[in-house]
CSV table of C-alpha atoms and ligand atoms in Angstrom, one decimal:
chain,number,residue,atom,x,y,z
A,1,MET,CA,8.3,-1.4,-26.6
A,2,THR,CA,7.4,0.2,-23.3
A,3,LEU,CA,6.9,3.9,-22.9
A,4,GLU,CA,7.4,4.8,-19.2
A,5,LEU,CA,6.5,8.3,-17.9
A,6,SER,CA,7.6,9.1,-14.2
A,7,ARG,CA,6.7,12.1,-12.4
A,8,LEU,CA,6.6,14.1,-15.8
A,9,ALA,CA,5.7,17.7,-15.3
A,10,LYS,CA,5.4,21.0,-17.3
A,11,THR,CA,3.9,24.5,-16.6
A,12,TYR,CA,2.6,26.9,-19.0
A,13,GLY,CA,1.7,30.2,-16.9
A,14,GLU,CA,-1.3,29.3,-14.8
A,15,PHE,CA,-1.5,25.8,-16.4
A,16,THR,CA,0.3,22.9,-14.7
A,17,PHE,CA,0.4,19.5,-16.3
A,18,GLY,CA,1.3,16.5,-14.1
A,19,PRO,CA,3.3,15.1,-12.4
A,20,VAL,CA,2.1,12.1,-14.4
A,21,ASP,CA,3.1,8.5,-14.0
A,22,LEU,CA,2.2,6.4,-16.9
A,23,THR,CA,3.4,3.2,-18.6
A,24,VAL,CA,2.1,2.2,-22.1
A,25,GLY,CA,3.0,-1.1,-23.7
A,26,ASP,CA,2.4,-2.3,-27.2
A,27,GLU,CA,-1.2,-1.1,-27.1
A,28,VAL,CA,-3.5,1.7,-28.1
A,29,LEU,CA,-4.0,4.1,-25.1
A,30,ALA,CA,-6.8,6.6,-25.9
A,31,VAL,CA,-6.2,9.8,-24.1
A,32,LEU,CA,-9.8,11.4,-23.5
A,33,GLY,CA,-10.2,14.8,-21.9
A,34,PRO,CA,-11.9,18.1,-22.4
A,35,SER,CA,-10.5,21.0,-24.4
A,36,GLY,CA,-7.5,22.6,-22.6
A,37,SER,CA,-7.0,19.7,-20.1
A,38,GLY,CA,-3.4,18.8,-21.3
A,39,LYS,CA,-3.7,16.1,-24.0
A,40,THR,CA,-1.5,18.0,-26.7
A,41,THR,CA,0.9,19.0,-23.8
A,42,LEU,CA,1.3,15.1,-23.0
A,43,LEU,CA,2.1,14.2,-26.7
A,44,SER,CA,4.4,17.3,-27.1
A,45,LEU,CA,6.4,16.3,-24.3
A,46,VAL,CA,6.8,12.6,-25.6
A,47,ALA,CA,7.5,13.9,-29.1
A,48,GLY,CA,10.1,16.4,-27.8
A,49,ILE,CA,8.1,19.5,-29.2
A,50,ALA,CA,8.2,20.5,-25.5
A,51,GLU,CA,10.7,19.9,-22.8
A,52,PRO,CA,9.4,18.9,-19.4
A,53,ALA,CA,10.1,20.9,-16.3
A,54,SER,CA,11.0,17.6,-14.5
A,55,GLY,CA,10.4,14.0,-14.8
A,56,SER,CA,11.6,11.2,-17.2
A,57,ILE,CA,10.4,9.4,-20.3
A,58,LEU,CA,11.8,6.1,-20.8
A,59,LEU,CA,11.2,4.1,-24.1
A,60,ASP,CA,12.6,0.7,-23.4
A,61,GLY,CA,14.7,1.9,-20.6
A,62,ARG,CA,16.3,4.6,-22.9
A,63,GLU,CA,15.9,8.3,-21.6
A,64,LEU,CA,14.2,10.6,-24.2
A,65,VAL,CA,14.2,13.8,-22.2
A,66,GLY,CA,17.0,16.0,-23.4
A,67,ARG,CA,17.3,14.2,-26.7
A,68,PRO,CA,16.4,16.1,-29.8
A,69,LEU,CA,13.2,15.3,-31.6
A,70,GLU,CA,14.9,13.5,-34.6
A,71,ASP,CA,16.6,11.0,-32.3
A,72,ARG,CA,13.6,9.9,-30.4
A,73,ARG,CA,12.0,7.7,-33.1
A,74,VAL,CA,8.7,9.0,-32.0
A,75,GLY,CA,6.1,9.6,-34.9
A,76,MET,CA,3.4,12.1,-34.5
A,77,VAL,CA,0.1,12.9,-36.6
A,78,PHE,CA,-1.6,16.0,-36.0
A,79,GLN,CA,-5.3,17.2,-36.4
A,80,GLU,CA,-4.6,18.7,-39.8
A,81,GLY,CA,-1.7,16.3,-40.9
A,82,ALA,CA,0.9,18.9,-41.7
A,83,LEU,CA,2.2,17.8,-45.1
A,84,PHE,CA,4.5,19.5,-47.5
A,85,PRO,CA,2.1,21.2,-49.9
A,86,HIS,CA,4.7,21.6,-52.7
A,87,MET,CA,5.5,17.8,-52.7
A,88,THR,CA,3.2,15.0,-54.0
A,89,ALA,CA,1.6,12.5,-51.7
A,90,ARG,CA,4.3,10.0,-52.7
A,91,GLU,CA,7.2,12.4,-51.9
A,92,ASN,CA,5.6,13.3,-48.7
A,93,VAL,CA,5.4,9.4,-47.6
A,94,GLU,CA,8.9,8.8,-49.0
A,95,TYR,CA,10.3,11.7,-47.2
A,96,ALA,CA,11.6,9.9,-43.9
A,97,ALA,CA,10.8,6.4,-45.1
A,98,VAL,CA,13.0,3.4,-44.1
A,99,SER,CA,12.5,1.7,-47.3
A,100,ASP,CA,10.6,1.5,-50.6
A,101,GLU,CA,8.8,-1.7,-49.4
A,102,ARG,CA,7.7,0.0,-46.5
A,103,VAL,CA,6.1,3.0,-48.7
A,104,ALA,CA,4.6,0.4,-50.9
A,105,ASP,CA,3.1,-1.6,-47.9
A,106,LEU,CA,1.7,1.4,-46.4
A,107,ALA,CA,0.2,2.8,-49.7
A,108,ALA,CA,-1.6,-0.5,-50.0
A,109,THR,CA,-2.7,-0.7,-46.4
A,110,LEU,CA,-4.0,2.9,-46.5
A,111,GLU,CA,-5.4,2.6,-49.9
A,112,LEU,CA,-3.4,5.5,-51.4
A,113,GLU,CA,-2.3,4.1,-54.7
A,114,GLY,CA,-4.9,6.6,-56.6
A,115,VAL,CA,-3.6,9.6,-54.9
A,116,LEU,CA,0.2,9.2,-54.6
A,117,ASP,CA,0.9,11.6,-57.6
A,118,ARG,CA,-1.5,14.4,-56.2
A,119,ARG,CA,-0.3,17.3,-54.0
A,120,PRO,CA,-1.9,17.8,-50.7
A,121,PRO,CA,-4.1,20.8,-51.5
A,122,THR,CA,-6.0,18.7,-54.1
A,123,LEU,CA,-6.8,15.8,-51.6
A,124,SER,CA,-9.8,15.4,-49.4
A,125,GLY,CA,-9.4,15.8,-45.7
A,126,GLY,CA,-9.6,11.9,-45.3
A,127,GLU,CA,-7.1,11.4,-48.0
A,128,ARG,CA,-4.7,13.9,-46.4
A,129,GLN,CA,-4.9,12.2,-43.0
A,130,ARG,CA,-4.2,8.8,-44.7
A,131,VAL,CA,-1.1,10.4,-46.4
A,132,ALA,CA,-0.1,12.0,-43.0
A,133,LEU,CA,-0.3,8.7,-41.4
A,134,ALA,CA,1.5,6.9,-43.9
A,135,ARG,CA,4.2,9.5,-43.8
A,136,THR,CA,4.7,9.0,-40.1
A,137,LEU,CA,4.6,5.3,-40.1
A,138,ALA,CA,6.9,5.1,-43.2
A,139,ALA,CA,9.8,6.1,-40.8
A,140,ASP,CA,9.0,3.0,-38.8
A,141,PRO,CA,8.6,4.8,-35.5
A,142,ASP,CA,8.9,3.0,-31.9
A,143,VAL,CA,6.0,5.1,-30.7
A,144,LEU,CA,3.0,6.5,-32.5
A,145,LEU,CA,1.3,9.5,-31.2
A,146,LEU,CA,-2.0,11.0,-32.8
A,147,ASP,CA,-3.4,14.2,-31.8
A,148,GLU,CA,-7.1,14.3,-32.7
A,149,PRO,CA,-6.2,13.1,-36.3
A,150,LEU,CA,-10.0,12.5,-37.3
A,151,SER,CA,-11.6,15.6,-35.7
A,152,SER,CA,-11.4,17.9,-38.8
A,153,LEU,CA,-13.3,15.2,-41.0
A,154,ASP,CA,-16.9,14.7,-41.8
A,155,ALA,CA,-18.8,12.0,-39.7
A,156,PRO,CA,-19.0,9.2,-42.3
A,157,ILE,CA,-15.4,9.7,-43.4
A,158,ARG,CA,-14.5,9.9,-39.8
A,159,LYS,CA,-16.2,6.6,-38.9
A,160,ARG,CA,-14.6,4.7,-41.9
A,161,LEU,CA,-11.0,5.9,-41.2
A,162,ARG,CA,-11.6,5.1,-37.5
A,163,ASP,CA,-12.6,1.5,-38.3
A,164,GLU,CA,-9.4,1.3,-40.5
A,165,LEU,CA,-7.2,2.8,-37.9
A,166,HIS,CA,-8.6,0.0,-35.6
A,167,ASP,CA,-7.3,-2.6,-37.9
A,168,LEU,CA,-4.0,-0.8,-38.6
A,169,PHE,CA,-3.1,-0.4,-34.9
A,170,ALA,CA,-3.6,-4.1,-34.2
A,171,SER,CA,-0.9,-4.7,-36.8
A,172,LEU,CA,1.5,-2.4,-35.0
A,173,ASP,CA,3.5,-3.6,-32.2
A,174,ILE,CA,4.4,-0.3,-30.7
A,175,PRO,CA,2.8,1.9,-28.0
A,176,VAL,CA,0.2,4.2,-29.5
A,177,LEU,CA,-1.3,7.3,-27.8
A,178,TYR,CA,-4.4,8.4,-29.4
A,179,VAL,CA,-5.8,11.8,-28.2
A,180,THR,CA,-9.3,12.5,-28.7
A,181,HIS,CA,-12.0,14.4,-26.9
A,182,ASP,CA,-14.7,11.9,-28.5
A,183,GLN,CA,-15.6,9.2,-26.3
A,184,ARG,CA,-16.9,6.8,-29.1
A,185,THR,CA,-13.5,7.1,-30.8
A,186,ALA,CA,-11.8,6.6,-27.6
A,187,THR,CA,-13.6,3.4,-26.6
A,188,ALA,CA,-13.6,2.1,-30.2
A,189,LEU,CA,-9.8,2.4,-30.6
A,190,GLY,CA,-8.4,2.3,-27.0
A,191,ASP,CA,-7.2,-1.0,-25.4
A,192,ARG,CA,-7.1,1.3,-22.4
A,193,LEU,CA,-8.5,4.8,-21.8
A,194,ALA,CA,-6.6,7.7,-20.0
A,195,ILE,CA,-8.9,10.4,-18.7
A,196,VAL,CA,-7.0,13.8,-18.5
A,197,GLY,CA,-8.8,16.6,-16.4
A,198,ASP,CA,-6.9,19.8,-15.9
A,199,GLY,CA,-3.4,18.6,-16.3
A,200,THR,CA,-3.7,15.5,-14.3
A,201,LEU,CA,-4.6,11.9,-15.0
A,202,GLU,CA,-7.7,11.1,-13.5
A,203,GLN,CA,-8.0,7.4,-14.5
A,204,VAL,CA,-6.4,4.9,-16.6
A,205,GLY,CA,-8.1,1.6,-17.3
A,206,SER,CA,-9.9,-0.6,-19.8
A,207,PRO,CA,-12.8,1.1,-21.5
A,208,SER,CA,-15.4,-0.9,-19.5
A,209,ALA,CA,-13.6,-0.1,-16.2
A,210,VAL,CA,-13.5,3.5,-16.8
A,211,LEU,CA,-17.2,3.8,-18.0
A,212,ASP,CA,-18.7,1.4,-15.4
A,213,ARG,CA,-16.6,2.3,-12.6
A,214,PRO,CA,-15.3,5.9,-12.8
A,215,ALA,CA,-12.8,6.7,-10.1
A,216,SER,CA,-14.0,10.2,-9.6
A,217,ARG,CA,-17.0,12.4,-10.3
A,218,PHE,CA,-15.1,14.2,-12.9
A,219,VAL,CA,-14.6,10.9,-14.7
A,220,ALA,CA,-18.2,10.0,-14.3
A,221,ARG,CA,-19.5,13.3,-15.7
A,222,PHE,CA,-17.2,13.5,-18.5
A,223,THR,CA,-18.0,10.0,-19.5
A,224,GLY,CA,-21.9,10.4,-19.5
A,225,THR,CA,-22.9,9.3,-16.1
A,226,GLU,CA,-25.6,11.8,-15.6
A,227,ASN,CA,-27.1,9.9,-12.6
A,228,LEU,CA,-24.8,11.2,-9.6
A,229,PHE,CA,-26.4,11.3,-6.3
A,230,GLU,CA,-25.1,12.1,-2.9
A,231,GLY,CA,-25.9,9.4,-0.4
A,232,THR,CA,-25.1,7.8,2.9
A,233,VAL,CA,-24.2,4.2,3.4
A,234,ALA,CA,-27.0,2.6,5.6
A,235,GLU,CA,-25.9,-0.8,5.7
A,236,ARG,CA,-23.1,-3.2,4.7
A,237,THR,CA,-23.4,-6.9,4.4
A,238,GLY,CA,-20.3,-8.6,3.1
A,239,GLY,CA,-19.6,-6.9,-0.3
A,240,ASP,CA,-23.0,-5.5,-0.7
A,241,ILE,CA,-23.9,-1.9,0.3
A,242,LEU,CA,-27.3,-0.3,0.9
A,243,VAL,CA,-27.2,3.5,0.3
A,244,ARG,CA,-30.0,6.0,0.9
A,245,VAL,CA,-30.4,9.1,-1.2
A,246,GLY,CA,-33.3,10.8,0.6
A,247,ASP,CA,-35.9,8.2,0.8
A,248,VAL,CA,-34.7,6.3,-2.2
A,249,ARG,CA,-32.7,3.2,-1.3
A,250,PHE,CA,-30.0,1.7,-3.7
A,251,GLN,CA,-28.6,-1.7,-3.2
A,252,THR,CA,-25.3,-2.4,-4.9
A,253,ALA,CA,-24.2,-5.9,-5.8
A,254,GLY,CA,-20.6,-6.7,-4.5
A,255,SER,CA,-19.3,-3.3,-4.5
A,256,THR,CA,-15.7,-2.4,-5.4
A,257,VAL,CA,-15.9,0.5,-3.0
A,258,ALA,CA,-13.2,1.0,-0.4
A,259,GLU,CA,-13.5,-0.2,3.2
A,260,SER,CA,-14.2,3.3,4.0
A,261,ALA,CA,-17.8,2.8,2.8
A,262,VAL,CA,-19.0,2.1,6.4
A,263,PRO,CA,-22.4,2.9,7.7
A,264,GLY,CA,-22.8,6.7,8.1
A,265,ALA,CA,-20.2,7.4,5.3
A,266,ALA,CA,-20.9,9.7,2.4
A,267,VAL,CA,-20.8,8.3,-1.0
A,268,THR,CA,-21.9,9.4,-4.5
A,269,VAL,CA,-23.9,6.8,-6.3
A,270,CYS,CA,-23.3,6.5,-10.1
A,271,ILE,CA,-25.8,5.1,-12.4
A,272,HIS,CA,-25.2,5.4,-16.2
A,273,PRO,CA,-28.4,6.3,-18.0
A,274,SER,CA,-28.0,3.4,-20.5
A,275,ARG,CA,-28.2,1.0,-17.4
A,276,VAL,CA,-31.5,2.4,-16.1
A,277,GLU,CA,-34.6,0.4,-17.1
A,278,LEU,CA,-38.0,1.7,-17.3
A,279,GLU,CA,-41.3,-0.2,-17.1
A,280,PRO,CA,-45.0,0.7,-17.5
A,281,LEU,CA,-46.6,1.0,-14.1
A,282,ASP,CA,-49.2,-1.9,-14.5
A,283,ALA,CA,-46.5,-4.4,-15.4
A,284,SER,CA,-44.7,-4.1,-12.1
A,285,VAL,CA,-45.3,-7.3,-10.0
A,286,ASP,CA,-45.4,-5.6,-6.8
A,287,GLY,CA,-47.9,-2.9,-7.9
A,288,GLY,CA,-45.6,0.0,-7.5
A,289,ALA,CA,-44.4,-0.4,-4.0
A,290,GLU,CA,-41.1,1.2,-3.1
A,291,GLN,CA,-38.2,-1.1,-2.8
A,292,ALA,CA,-34.4,-0.8,-3.3
A,293,ASN,CA,-33.4,0.2,-6.8
A,294,ALA,CA,-37.0,0.5,-8.0
A,295,VAL,CA,-39.2,3.6,-7.7
A,296,THR,CA,-42.1,5.0,-9.4
A,297,GLY,CA,-41.8,8.4,-10.9
A,298,THR,CA,-43.3,11.0,-13.3
A,299,VAL,CA,-41.9,11.5,-16.6
A,300,ALA,CA,-40.6,15.2,-16.6
A,301,ARG,CA,-39.2,15.4,-20.2
A,302,TRP,CA,-37.9,13.4,-22.9
A,303,LEU,CA,-35.4,14.0,-25.8
A,304,ASN,CA,-34.9,12.2,-29.1
A,305,GLU,CA,-31.0,11.9,-29.4
A,306,GLY,CA,-31.1,10.0,-32.6
A,307,ASN,CA,-30.0,6.5,-31.6
A,308,GLU,CA,-31.8,6.7,-28.3
A,309,TYR,CA,-34.2,8.6,-26.2
A,310,ARG,CA,-33.2,10.4,-23.0
A,311,ILE,CA,-36.0,10.4,-20.5
A,312,ASP,CA,-35.9,12.3,-17.2
A,313,VAL,CA,-38.1,10.7,-14.4
A,314,GLU,CA,-38.8,12.6,-11.2
A,315,VAL,CA,-38.9,10.4,-8.2
A,316,SER,CA,-39.5,11.1,-4.7
A,317,GLY,CA,-37.6,13.7,-2.8
A,318,GLY,CA,-36.8,15.9,-5.8
A,319,LEU,CA,-34.6,13.2,-7.4
A,320,THR,CA,-34.4,13.0,-11.2
A,321,LEU,CA,-33.3,9.8,-12.7
A,322,VAL,CA,-32.2,10.0,-16.3
A,323,ALA,CA,-32.7,6.8,-18.6
A,324,ASN,CA,-31.4,6.3,-22.2
A,325,VAL,CA,-33.6,3.9,-24.0
A,326,ARG,CA,-33.6,2.5,-27.7
A,327,PRO,CA,-36.3,3.8,-29.9
A,328,PRO,CA,-38.3,0.4,-29.7
A,329,THR,CA,-38.4,0.6,-25.9
A,330,PHE,CA,-39.5,4.2,-26.1
A,331,GLU,CA,-42.4,3.3,-28.5
A,332,ARG,CA,-43.5,0.3,-26.5
A,333,LEU,CA,-43.5,2.4,-23.1
A,334,GLY,CA,-45.7,5.1,-24.8
A,335,VAL,CA,-43.8,7.7,-22.7
A,336,ASP,CA,-45.9,10.8,-22.1
A,337,ILE,CA,-44.7,13.7,-20.2
A,338,GLY,CA,-46.5,13.8,-16.8
A,339,SER,CA,-47.4,10.0,-16.9
A,340,GLU,CA,-46.2,7.7,-14.1
A,341,ILE,CA,-43.6,5.1,-14.8
A,342,ARG,CA,-41.5,2.5,-13.0
A,343,VAL,CA,-37.7,3.1,-12.8
A,344,LEU,CA,-35.3,0.2,-12.2
A,345,ALA,CA,-31.6,0.6,-11.5
A,346,PRO,CA,-30.3,-3.0,-11.5
A,347,ARG,CA,-27.9,-3.8,-8.6
A,348,GLU,CA,-25.1,-4.4,-11.2
A,349,SER,CA,-25.4,-1.0,-12.4
A,350,ILE,CA,-24.7,0.8,-9.4
A,351,HIS,CA,-21.3,2.2,-8.7
A,352,LEU,CA,-20.2,4.0,-5.7
A,353,ILE,CA,-17.5,6.8,-5.4
A,354,PRO,CA,-16.3,7.4,-1.8
A,355,ASP,CA,-16.7,10.9,-0.7
A,356,SER,CA,-13.1,12.1,-0.4
A,357,GLY,CA,-14.1,15.6,0.1
A,358,GLU,CA,-13.6,16.5,-3.6
A,359,SER,CA,-15.9,19.2,-4.7
A,360,ARG,CA,-19.0,17.7,-6.2
B,1,ADP,P1,-5.6,20.1,-24.9
B,1,ADP,O1,-4.9,19.4,-25.9
B,1,ADP,O2,-6.1,19.0,-23.9
B,1,ADP,O3,-6.8,20.8,-25.6
B,1,ADP,P2,-3.4,21.6,-24.3
B,1,ADP,O4,-2.3,20.6,-23.9
B,1,ADP,O5,-3.1,22.0,-25.7
B,1,ADP,O6,-4.7,20.9,-24.1
B,1,ADP,O7,-3.3,22.8,-23.4
B,1,ADP,C1,-3.3,22.9,-22.0
B,1,ADP,C2,-3.0,24.2,-21.5
B,1,ADP,O8,-1.8,24.6,-21.8
B,1,ADP,C3,-3.8,25.3,-22.1
B,1,ADP,O9,-4.3,26.2,-21.1
B,1,ADP,C4,-3.0,25.9,-23.1
B,1,ADP,O10,-3.3,27.3,-23.3
B,1,ADP,C5,-1.7,25.7,-22.3
B,1,ADP,N1,-0.6,25.8,-23.4
B,1,ADP,C6,-0.5,24.6,-24.2
B,1,ADP,N2,0.7,24.9,-25.1
B,1,ADP,C7,1.2,26.1,-24.8
B,1,ADP,C8,2.3,26.8,-25.2
B,1,ADP,N3,3.0,26.4,-26.0
B,1,ADP,N4,2.4,28.1,-24.5
B,1,ADP,C9,1.7,28.5,-23.6
B,1,ADP,N5,0.6,27.7,-23.2
B,1,ADP,C10,0.4,26.6,-23.8
B,2,MG,MG1,-5.0,19.5,-28.1
């Protein structure tokens, strides 16, 4: 199946969604964006809950716009899987099922056997979402839409169900649009990510492409690239670019930046905190001399974020580089506020966004 959105647009008062062009094949597209950016609007248009102002939605070449919801063969799962409370779980799943085998298969896959005779109000949040998913899939939809289906669940259940969804999606051969505002869920489940910001698609690509090579400052910020610096291209040799940010120099390795990054051009240097390396000062071979991508700085603060430590290092010119390190690294470094430390940004970790005049 191929879902093809062309110039799809919708307006609600001040809010404009689109126009959006997007093609989704038999894959999981994780739709990630802040609250109010238009994620639910996108799903509602595909499902037929809302009609677009303009544009088209083709499913294997068949136009969905203008068709009633029940003709679309689009299944949708909501944040709180809207089940019929007066029916048992089994009756809910059977409601629009294509066959008894389908119901039995889904009950087995989603481990529902033990709860089929209970009514939704007696089920846990995780069980309710499994039943909602089974009910939607029982109708054998051509497209599956999920709108933050795990966000009302507790963390351990959410993680378990997320892992199960990963396996379940792999067995489905249809386009799946999975809306979430949680980056981990998006990268874990998505074959590709679509980043939505204020009604527009900011970037669509593989998780690593979006995370490592954000197309805009919005995407960089939203996906956790805290090191964003305004710089100027100093030199360009082949694909490699030397950028100056104040008196700190960053050397890229084979940059994918457009030809516009010529000497003198303004660019934004992006370095994800997880790519920044820290070294004790005395371990540096060159004794702390300034060179491209390596500077000496002062630890300004650190924060224990559970799985990792976040360390802010002030380097020359008022620049602060943020590094995320694993607990063993943190302990080995013996990080103290006010102490001097060596900061390295490997060439491969540096991504440049050309300055197109978009607000920083
Ligand atoms: P998200 O799901 O990303 O949080 P939504 O798509 O729900 O965002 O909403 C995007 C914007 O559209 C919001 O400003 C919201 O208030 C508005 N909106 C969504 N649905 C409607 C509606 N049915 N009527 C009026 N405004 C709406
Ligand atoms: Mg929403």
